[in-house]
Coordinates of C-alpha atoms in Angstrom, one line a residue:
Chain E
G1 CA -7.4 28.6 23.3
A2 CA -7.2 32.0 23.0
V3 CA -9.5 33.8 20.6
V4 CA -9.7 37.0 18.8
S5 CA -12.8 37.9 17.1
Q6 CA -13.1 40.6 14.2
H7 CA -16.0 42.2 12.8
P8 CA -17.5 42.6 10.4
S9 CA -15.9 39.9 8.2
R10 CA -16.8 41.8 4.9
V11 CA -17.8 45.2 4.3
I12 CA -18.5 46.9 1.2
C13 CA -18.6 51.0 1.4
K14 CA -18.9 53.7 -1.0
S15 CA -16.0 56.2 -1.5
G16 CA -15.9 59.2 0.9
T17 CA -17.6 57.2 3.7
S18 CA -16.0 55.7 6.9
V19 CA -15.8 52.2 8.1
K20 CA -15.0 51.1 11.5
I21 CA -13.3 47.6 12.2
E22 CA -13.4 45.9 15.6
C23 CA -11.2 43.4 17.4
R24 CA -12.0 41.3 20.3
S25 CA -9.9 39.5 22.6
L26 CA -12.8 36.8 24.1
D27 CA -11.0 35.2 26.7
F28 CA -7.8 37.4 27.6
Q29 CA -6.9 40.5 28.2
A30 CA -4.8 42.3 25.5
T31 CA -2.8 45.5 26.1
T32 CA -1.5 45.5 22.8
M33 CA -3.3 44.8 19.4
F34 CA -1.6 45.0 16.0
W35 CA -3.1 45.8 13.0
Y36 CA -2.3 44.4 9.4
R37 CA -3.3 44.9 6.0
Q38 CA -3.0 42.3 3.3
F39 CA -3.1 43.0 -0.6
P40 CA -4.6 40.1 -2.7
K41 CA -1.6 37.4 -3.1
Q42 CA 1.0 39.5 -0.8
S43 CA 2.3 39.5 2.5
L44 CA 0.9 41.1 6.0
M45 CA 2.4 44.7 6.1
L46 CA 2.2 46.1 9.9
M47 CA 0.1 49.2 10.0
A48 CA 0.2 50.0 13.6
T49 CA 0.5 48.9 17.2
S50 CA -2.6 49.6 19.1
N51 CA -1.8 50.2 23.1
E52 CA -4.8 50.1 25.6
G53 CA -5.2 53.6 27.3
S54 CA -2.8 55.3 25.1
K55 CA -2.2 56.7 21.5
A56 CA -1.3 53.9 18.7
T57 CA 2.0 53.8 16.9
Y58 CA 1.8 53.7 13.4
E59 CA 4.3 52.4 10.9
Q60 CA 6.2 54.6 8.3
G61 CA 3.8 55.5 5.5
V62 CA 0.4 54.8 7.4
E63 CA -1.5 58.0 7.7
K64 CA -2.6 57.9 11.3
D65 CA -5.4 60.4 10.2
K66 CA -6.9 57.9 7.6
F67 CA -6.6 55.0 9.8
L68 CA -8.0 55.9 13.3
I69 CA -7.3 53.6 16.3
N70 CA -9.0 53.5 19.4
H71 CA -8.1 50.9 22.3
A72 CA -10.4 51.5 24.9
S73 CA -10.5 48.6 27.1
L74 CA -8.1 45.4 27.3
T75 CA -10.4 43.5 24.9
L76 CA -11.3 46.1 22.1
S77 CA -9.3 47.9 19.6
T78 CA -11.2 49.5 16.6
L79 CA -9.4 50.3 13.4
T80 CA -11.9 53.3 11.5
V81 CA -10.9 53.7 8.0
T82 CA -11.8 57.3 7.3
S83 CA -12.8 58.9 3.9
A84 CA -12.4 55.6 2.3
H85 CA -11.0 55.1 -1.3
P86 CA -11.0 52.3 -3.8
E87 CA -7.2 52.0 -2.9
D88 CA -8.1 51.3 0.6
S89 CA -9.7 48.2 -0.6
S90 CA -7.9 45.3 1.2
F91 CA -7.9 42.5 4.1
Y92 CA -7.2 44.2 7.4
I93 CA -6.4 41.6 10.2
C94 CA -5.9 42.3 13.9
S95 CA -4.0 40.3 16.2
A96 CA -3.3 40.3 20.0
A97 CA -1.1 38.3 22.5
S98 CA -2.3 36.2 24.8
G99 CA -0.9 35.4 28.5
G100 CA 0.2 39.2 28.8
S101 CA 4.1 38.1 28.3
Y102 CA 6.4 39.6 26.1
N103 CA 6.9 36.3 24.4
S104 CA 3.2 35.2 24.4
P105 CA 2.3 34.1 20.7
L106 CA 0.1 36.3 18.7
H107 CA -3.2 35.1 17.9
F108 CA -4.9 36.5 14.7
G109 CA -8.4 37.9 14.0
N110 CA -10.4 36.5 10.9
G111 CA -9.9 39.3 8.9
T112 CA -12.1 42.0 7.5
R113 CA -12.6 42.3 3.4
L114 CA -13.2 45.9 2.8
T115 CA -14.2 46.9 -0.6
V116 CA -14.5 50.6 -1.5
T117 CA -16.7 51.4 -4.6
Chain X
G1 CA 14.1 48.1 10.3
E2 CA 13.7 44.2 10.0
N3 CA 13.5 42.9 6.5
V4 CA 12.4 39.5 6.1
E5 CA 12.8 37.6 2.6
Q6 CA 11.1 34.3 1.6
H7 CA 11.5 31.8 -0.9
P8 CA 10.3 30.4 -3.2
S9 CA 6.9 32.1 -3.8
T10 CA 5.3 29.1 -4.9
L11 CA 6.3 25.3 -4.5
S12 CA 4.7 22.3 -5.9
V13 CA 5.3 18.7 -4.3
Q14 CA 4.0 15.4 -4.7
E15 CA 2.0 14.0 -1.9
G16 CA 4.4 12.3 0.3
D17 CA 7.5 14.0 -0.7
S18 CA 8.9 16.8 1.8
A19 CA 8.8 20.7 1.1
V20 CA 11.2 23.1 2.4
I21 CA 10.8 26.8 2.7
K22 CA 13.7 29.4 3.6
C23 CA 13.9 32.8 4.9
T24 CA 16.4 35.5 5.7
Y25 CA 16.3 38.4 8.0
S26 CA 18.4 41.3 8.2
D27 CA 18.2 42.4 12.1
S28 CA 20.8 40.4 14.0
A29 CA 18.4 41.7 17.3
S30 CA 15.6 39.5 15.7
N31 CA 14.6 37.0 18.7
Y32 CA 11.9 34.8 17.8
F33 CA 10.8 33.4 14.4
P34 CA 7.4 32.0 14.0
W35 CA 5.8 30.2 11.1
Y36 CA 2.1 30.6 9.9
K37 CA -0.2 28.7 7.5
Q38 CA -2.6 30.8 5.9
E39 CA -5.5 29.4 3.7
L40 CA -7.7 31.4 1.6
G41 CA -9.7 34.4 2.9
K42 CA -8.8 32.8 6.5
R43 CA -6.6 33.7 9.3
P44 CA -3.0 33.2 9.7
Q45 CA -2.7 30.0 11.9
L46 CA 0.8 29.7 14.0
I47 CA 2.0 26.3 13.4
I48 CA 5.4 26.6 14.9
D49 CA 7.9 29.1 16.2
I50 CA 11.6 29.2 17.3
R51 CA 13.4 31.5 19.5
S52 CA 17.0 32.4 19.4
N53 CA 18.5 30.3 21.8
V54 CA 17.3 27.1 20.0
G55 CA 18.9 25.9 16.7
E56 CA 16.0 23.2 15.6
K57 CA 12.6 22.3 17.0
K58 CA 10.0 19.6 15.5
D59 CA 6.4 19.0 16.2
Q60 CA 5.5 15.8 14.3
R61 CA 5.8 16.3 10.7
I62 CA 6.5 19.9 11.1
A63 CA 10.4 21.2 11.8
V64 CA 12.1 24.9 12.1
T65 CA 15.8 25.3 11.8
L66 CA 17.5 28.5 12.6
N67 CA 21.2 29.6 11.6
K68 CA 21.6 32.6 13.9
T69 CA 25.2 33.6 12.4
A70 CA 23.9 33.1 8.5
K71 CA 20.6 35.0 9.8
H72 CA 18.1 32.3 8.1
F73 CA 15.7 29.9 8.9
S74 CA 13.8 27.3 7.2
L75 CA 10.5 25.2 7.3
H76 CA 10.3 21.8 6.9
I77 CA 7.4 19.8 6.2
T78 CA 7.8 16.0 5.6
E79 CA 5.3 13.4 4.3
T80 CA 3.1 16.1 3.0
Q81 CA -0.5 15.8 2.6
P82 CA -3.3 17.5 0.3
E83 CA -4.6 19.4 3.7
D84 CA -0.8 21.1 3.6
S85 CA -2.0 23.2 0.6
A86 CA -1.8 26.8 1.8
V87 CA 0.1 29.8 1.7
Y88 CA 3.2 30.1 4.4
F89 CA 4.5 33.1 6.0
C90 CA 7.8 33.2 8.0
A91 CA 8.3 36.1 10.2
A92 CA 10.7 37.8 12.8
S93 CA 10.6 39.8 15.6
K94 CA 13.1 41.5 18.1
E95 CA 10.2 42.1 20.8
G96 CA 9.5 38.5 21.7
A97 CA 6.6 37.4 19.9
Q98 CA 5.1 41.2 19.3
K99 CA 5.3 43.1 16.3
L100 CA 6.3 40.7 13.6
V101 CA 7.6 41.4 10.2
F102 CA 6.6 39.1 7.7
G103 CA 8.1 37.3 4.6
Q104 CA 6.6 37.6 1.4
G105 CA 4.7 34.1 1.5
T106 CA 4.9 30.7 -0.2
R107 CA 2.1 29.2 -1.8
L108 CA 2.6 25.4 -1.5
T109 CA 0.9 22.9 -3.6
I110 CA 0.4 19.4 -2.8
N111 CA -0.4 17.4 -6.0
P112 CA -2.0 14.0 -5.0

């Protein structure tokens, strides 16, 4: 089945540094990927839609200059958390639709647990 | 935008009994309603989904019902087993399976 790989699975960084998270579709091409954030015991909140070859679309309240998204190929999207602060500590999960169809189901990566100290 | 409400937030049932989780959505244009199961620290896994042209769908012990008029949909798990214990999320989308809006989640515990 369709596999979405996300790296790293865990990262600890110091306040003020930047962290890059990679999301890869391993056996399919994804023109669109989605980035979610999940705080402990809470739901998944959509942060942005990553579009291959164009700018990402951010949800209301998400700072595009803080959460930089690059989708340079059909199999890779990256999320960079710039100048990270403790409040950015969260579980970040990407997803992508296999099959290239509007109705293709979403598959999620394993997630990245970010801890900012 | 779309808003999805999910209830209950926690649910505890005896092994072998049934569990029901309910969700309501606000945008009548939504047309795709998946359910995900998430175990602690892991990715959400799609367990069943339903589209707006269908009222009910079943897959072994799992079923989903949709009432478009009332804008609510439910997950039914029968003959529950300990491995069913997890957090379940409902979601809705009006862009096919894209750009999902999730409910708050239900922590289901199956007591042996």
